[in-house]
Short mmCIF file of C-alpha atoms in Angstrom, two decimals:
data_model
loop_
_atom_site.label_atom_id
_atom_site.label_comp_id
_atom_site.label_asym_id
_atom_site.label_seq_id
_atom_site.Cartn_x
_atom_site.Cartn_y
_atom_site.Cartn_z
CA MET A 1 -31.23 5.37 -38.27
CA ASN A 2 -27.97 4.44 -36.54
CA THR A 3 -28.28 2.17 -33.50
CA PRO A 4 -26.24 3.37 -30.51
CA ALA A 5 -23.21 1.18 -29.85
CA MET A 6 -23.41 -1.22 -26.93
CA ARG A 7 -21.36 -0.07 -23.94
CA ARG A 8 -19.27 -3.02 -22.74
CA TYR A 9 -17.99 -3.37 -19.18
CA LEU A 10 -15.83 -6.06 -17.59
CA LEU A 11 -16.34 -7.26 -14.01
CA ILE A 12 -13.47 -9.37 -12.70
CA ASN A 13 -13.81 -11.67 -9.71
CA PRO A 14 -10.13 -12.00 -8.69
CA ASN A 15 -10.69 -15.19 -6.70
CA THR A 16 -11.41 -18.61 -8.19
CA ASN A 17 -14.75 -19.15 -6.41
CA ALA A 18 -17.47 -19.44 -9.06
CA LEU A 19 -20.16 -18.96 -6.39
CA THR A 20 -18.83 -15.45 -5.71
CA THR A 21 -18.97 -14.69 -9.41
CA GLN A 22 -22.54 -15.96 -9.56
CA ARG A 23 -23.55 -13.79 -6.63
CA LEU A 24 -22.17 -10.72 -8.38
CA ARG A 25 -24.10 -11.69 -11.51
CA ASP A 26 -27.32 -12.26 -9.56
CA VAL A 27 -27.13 -8.88 -7.85
CA LEU A 28 -25.88 -6.68 -10.69
CA LEU A 29 -27.13 -8.09 -14.00
CA PRO A 30 -30.82 -7.33 -13.29
CA GLN A 31 -29.84 -3.68 -12.89
CA LEU A 32 -28.19 -3.18 -16.28
CA PRO A 33 -29.53 -0.12 -18.12
CA PRO A 34 -30.43 -0.44 -21.81
CA GLY A 35 -27.45 -0.53 -24.14
CA VAL A 36 -25.06 -1.84 -21.47
CA GLN A 37 -23.34 -5.23 -21.43
CA LEU A 38 -21.55 -6.56 -18.33
CA ASP A 39 -19.10 -9.42 -18.86
CA VAL A 40 -18.51 -11.13 -15.49
CA GLN A 41 -15.39 -13.31 -15.33
CA THR A 42 -13.73 -15.52 -12.70
CA ALA A 43 -9.97 -15.56 -12.13
CA ARG A 44 -8.24 -18.39 -13.98
CA PHE A 45 -5.78 -18.98 -11.13
CA GLY A 46 -5.20 -17.97 -7.53
CA ALA A 47 -7.09 -18.57 -4.28
CA PRO A 48 -10.77 -19.43 -3.72
CA TYR A 49 -10.97 -16.46 -1.38
CA ILE A 50 -8.66 -13.52 -0.76
CA ALA A 51 -7.81 -13.03 2.88
CA CYS A 52 -4.07 -12.29 3.17
CA GLU A 53 -1.26 -10.38 1.51
CA ALA A 54 -0.10 -13.31 -0.65
CA SER A 55 -3.55 -14.13 -2.03
CA HIS A 56 -4.12 -10.41 -2.65
CA ALA A 57 -0.85 -10.15 -4.62
CA VAL A 58 -1.70 -13.18 -6.78
CA ALA A 59 -5.21 -11.79 -7.32
CA ALA A 60 -3.70 -8.62 -8.80
CA HIS A 61 -1.92 -10.77 -11.40
CA ALA A 62 -5.16 -12.66 -12.05
CA CYS A 63 -6.95 -9.36 -12.70
CA LEU A 64 -4.35 -8.30 -15.25
CA ASP A 65 -4.54 -11.75 -16.85
CA LEU A 66 -8.31 -11.51 -17.38
CA TRP A 67 -8.13 -7.93 -18.59
CA THR A 68 -5.55 -8.77 -21.27
CA SER A 69 -7.78 -11.52 -22.67
CA HIS A 70 -11.09 -9.61 -22.48
CA ARG A 71 -10.13 -6.02 -23.23
CA GLY A 72 -11.47 -6.27 -26.77
CA THR A 73 -10.55 -4.34 -29.89
CA PRO A 74 -10.92 -0.65 -30.75
CA GLU A 75 -14.18 -1.59 -32.48
CA GLN A 76 -15.46 -3.45 -29.37
CA ALA A 77 -13.67 -1.53 -26.67
CA LEU A 78 -14.22 -1.81 -22.95
CA HIS A 79 -15.89 1.21 -21.43
CA GLY A 80 -14.90 0.30 -17.89
CA VAL A 81 -13.48 -2.37 -15.59
CA LEU A 82 -14.75 -3.24 -12.11
CA ILE A 83 -12.57 -5.27 -9.75
CA GLY A 84 -15.01 -7.48 -7.85
CA CYS A 85 -13.10 -7.72 -4.58
CA PHE A 86 -13.28 -5.50 -1.52
CA GLY A 87 -9.55 -4.86 -1.52
CA ASP A 88 -9.16 -3.85 -5.16
CA PRO A 89 -6.18 -6.06 -6.12
CA GLY A 90 -4.46 -4.73 -9.22
CA LEU A 91 -6.34 -1.40 -9.13
CA PHE A 92 -3.35 0.84 -9.78
CA ALA A 93 -1.80 -1.49 -12.37
CA LEU A 94 -5.05 -1.84 -14.31
CA ARG A 95 -5.69 1.88 -14.16
CA GLU A 96 -2.21 2.53 -15.54
CA ALA A 97 -2.49 -0.03 -18.35
CA SER A 98 -6.11 0.41 -19.40
CA GLY A 99 -7.46 3.17 -21.58
CA CYS A 100 -10.85 3.00 -19.85
CA PRO A 101 -12.03 3.80 -16.32
CA VAL A 102 -11.18 1.26 -13.61
CA THR A 103 -12.45 1.07 -10.05
CA GLY A 104 -12.87 -1.56 -7.36
CA LEU A 105 -15.46 -2.40 -4.75
CA ALA A 106 -13.45 -0.74 -1.98
CA GLU A 107 -12.59 2.50 -3.77
CA ALA A 108 -16.16 2.94 -5.01
CA SER A 109 -17.53 2.30 -1.52
CA PHE A 110 -15.14 4.86 -0.06
CA ILE A 111 -16.40 7.42 -2.57
CA GLN A 112 -20.03 6.83 -1.65
CA ALA A 113 -19.45 6.57 2.10
CA ALA A 114 -17.31 9.72 2.24
CA ALA A 115 -20.26 11.70 0.88
CA HIS A 116 -21.99 11.05 4.23
CA GLY A 117 -18.94 11.90 6.37
CA PRO A 118 -16.66 9.60 8.41
CA PHE A 119 -17.38 5.94 7.81
CA ALA A 120 -16.74 2.42 9.06
CA ILE A 121 -16.24 -0.92 7.33
CA VAL A 122 -17.73 -4.29 8.24
CA THR A 123 -16.16 -7.23 6.43
CA GLY A 124 -15.15 -10.87 6.83
CA GLY A 125 -11.58 -12.01 7.49
CA GLU A 126 -9.46 -10.68 10.35
CA ARG A 127 -6.33 -10.08 8.24
CA TRP A 128 -8.15 -7.52 6.09
CA LYS A 129 -7.96 -4.73 8.67
CA PRO A 130 -4.40 -3.45 8.02
CA MET A 131 -4.78 -4.11 4.28
CA LEU A 132 -7.94 -2.00 4.04
CA GLN A 133 -6.49 0.76 6.20
CA ARG A 134 -3.49 0.95 3.86
CA LEU A 135 -5.72 1.01 0.79
CA ALA A 136 -7.92 3.75 2.22
CA THR A 137 -4.86 5.85 3.01
CA SER A 138 -3.38 5.35 -0.46
CA LEU A 139 -6.68 6.46 -2.04
CA GLY A 140 -6.99 9.54 0.18
CA TYR A 141 -9.69 8.26 2.54
CA GLY A 142 -7.53 7.32 5.52
CA ALA A 143 -8.79 10.15 7.73
CA GLN A 144 -12.45 9.43 7.00
CA LEU A 145 -12.16 5.71 7.68
CA ARG A 146 -12.70 5.69 11.45
CA HIS A 147 -13.33 2.03 12.22
CA ILE A 148 -12.94 -1.44 10.67
CA GLU A 149 -15.03 -4.21 12.19
CA THR A 150 -13.83 -7.59 10.98
CA VAL A 151 -15.71 -10.79 11.74
CA ALA A 152 -13.91 -14.09 12.13
CA PRO A 153 -15.59 -15.92 9.21
CA THR A 154 -14.15 -15.12 5.81
CA GLY A 155 -16.32 -13.65 3.08
CA ALA A 156 -16.51 -17.11 1.54
CA ALA A 157 -17.76 -18.64 4.81
CA LEU A 158 -20.36 -15.91 5.22
CA GLN A 159 -21.53 -16.43 1.67
CA ALA A 160 -21.94 -20.17 2.28
CA ASP A 161 -24.16 -19.73 5.37
CA PRO A 162 -26.68 -16.88 4.88
CA LYS A 163 -28.38 -17.38 8.28
CA MET A 164 -25.07 -17.19 10.13
CA ALA A 165 -24.05 -14.23 7.97
CA ILE A 166 -27.14 -12.21 8.90
CA GLU A 167 -26.63 -12.82 12.62
CA CYS A 168 -22.88 -12.19 12.54
CA LEU A 169 -22.99 -9.12 10.31
CA SER A 170 -25.94 -7.58 12.14
CA GLN A 171 -23.96 -7.59 15.39
CA ALA A 172 -20.88 -6.27 13.60
CA CYS A 173 -22.86 -3.38 12.12
CA GLN A 174 -24.23 -2.50 15.54
CA ASN A 175 -20.68 -2.49 16.92
CA ALA A 176 -19.43 -0.32 14.07
CA ALA A 177 -22.29 2.15 14.51
CA GLN A 178 -20.99 2.96 17.99
CA SER A 179 -17.75 4.40 16.55
CA GLY A 180 -19.30 7.78 15.71
CA VAL A 181 -19.50 7.31 11.95
CA ALA A 182 -22.14 8.50 9.49
CA SER A 183 -22.34 5.33 7.35
CA ILE A 184 -21.11 1.74 7.24
CA ILE A 185 -19.71 -0.12 4.25
CA LEU A 186 -20.59 -3.79 4.05
CA GLY A 187 -17.52 -4.93 2.16
CA GLY A 188 -17.07 -8.06 0.11
CA ALA A 189 -18.16 -9.51 -3.22
CA GLY A 190 -19.64 -12.51 -1.41
CA LEU A 191 -21.77 -10.10 0.65
CA ALA A 192 -23.36 -8.45 -2.38
CA GLY A 193 -27.02 -7.86 -1.60
CA TYR A 194 -26.69 -8.17 2.18
CA ALA A 195 -26.82 -4.43 2.89
CA ARG A 196 -30.47 -4.39 1.86
CA LEU A 197 -31.23 -7.34 4.15
CA LEU A 198 -29.40 -5.82 7.11
CA GLN A 199 -30.58 -2.22 6.81
CA ALA A 200 -33.54 -2.85 9.13
CA HIS A 201 -31.07 -3.82 11.87
CA CYS A 202 -28.99 -0.63 11.64
CA ASP A 203 -29.90 3.05 12.00
CA LEU A 204 -27.02 4.22 9.78
CA PRO A 205 -26.91 3.97 5.97
CA LEU A 206 -25.39 0.67 4.85
CA ILE A 207 -23.41 0.71 1.63
CA ASP A 208 -23.29 -2.43 -0.50
CA SER A 209 -19.78 -2.58 -1.96
CA ALA A 210 -20.85 -4.39 -5.15
CA GLN A 211 -23.68 -1.95 -5.77
CA ALA A 212 -21.35 0.97 -5.10
CA GLY A 213 -18.76 -0.39 -7.51
CA TRP A 214 -21.22 -0.65 -10.37
CA GLU A 215 -22.82 2.74 -9.70
CA VAL A 216 -19.49 4.58 -9.48
CA LEU A 217 -18.14 2.89 -12.62
CA LEU A 218 -21.23 3.81 -14.65
CA GLN A 219 -20.85 7.45 -13.61
CA GLN A 220 -17.32 7.67 -15.04
CA GLN A 221 -16.77 8.88 -18.57
CA ALA A 222 -14.96 6.64 -21.05
CA PRO A 223 -13.36 7.51 -24.40
CA ALA A 224 -15.26 6.40 -27.49
CA ALA A 225 -12.58 3.80 -28.31
CA PRO A 226 -10.66 3.32 -25.06
CA SER A 227 -8.72 0.17 -25.91
CA LYS A 228 -6.61 2.09 -28.47
CA HIS A 229 -4.90 3.65 -25.45
CA ASP A 230 -4.19 0.41 -23.57
CA GLY A 231 -0.54 -0.27 -22.92
CA PHE A 232 2.14 -1.56 -20.59
CA TYR A 233 5.41 0.23 -19.91
CA ALA A 234 7.59 -2.88 -19.91
CA PRO A 235 7.97 -5.88 -22.20
CA TRP A 236 7.20 -9.30 -20.73
CA VAL A 237 9.03 -12.61 -20.55
CA GLY A 238 7.26 -15.92 -20.01
CA LEU A 239 3.70 -14.59 -19.78
CA PRO A 240 0.69 -15.70 -21.89
CA PRO A 241 0.27 -14.38 -25.45
CA ASP A 242 -2.51 -11.99 -24.43
CA PHE A 243 -0.03 -10.10 -22.25
CA MET A 244 2.37 -9.88 -25.20
CA GLY A 245 -0.44 -8.56 -27.39
CA VAL A 246 -0.97 -5.41 -25.33
CA PRO A 247 1.06 -2.52 -26.82
CA THR A 248 4.15 -1.30 -25.00
CA ARG A 249 4.23 2.43 -24.37
CA GLY A 250 7.34 4.56 -24.49
#
């Protein structure tokens, strides 16, 4: 009897904070279905938390860097890639280059929230508001995103102080609920698992961005040997060997 092949997924934390990576592992690994492997990796360079345009841009490069070194072979191909940041750095580049499905915490959350109707976002870091509005618009969810409630502490600060996070995020969710939305996304890899803790404090459905990312990725169909279709459209100069090893298309 032939044993079904293991389905291999890659989860990339685009910041350099190992505690964020561990939180993603703690929340998602216990939920793996049989026959599924999730490889969770931390960015090899960049910022310890992503909270501005520059750190977001570098994080996109860090995502590509990890993908090139963990994409596998046709015999051990990736079946999907999840960008573990609520901002999805590198989403479009990875989707273009990879032969397997790619999504991010923000896009996946938008998909789930939009099923309820108009939605709001609660997240840490005040500079995220225009960045998330732009991302939602580029993904086709701009009209349904009605409100973004940012709290002053960054996602990293919230992660480091759970008691403060519960108090701060609870008030933020109550504020967001007053905007006439049908659901609220609790966005941020460092906030994985908090939606369940906060649900008792909010009458609207709370969507955990990490949970949403994993659920949406698993629902997508992948080719049997996706890495055969990986490829960039330009040759590289001065980048690591793993970049050079990805085929060039066209």
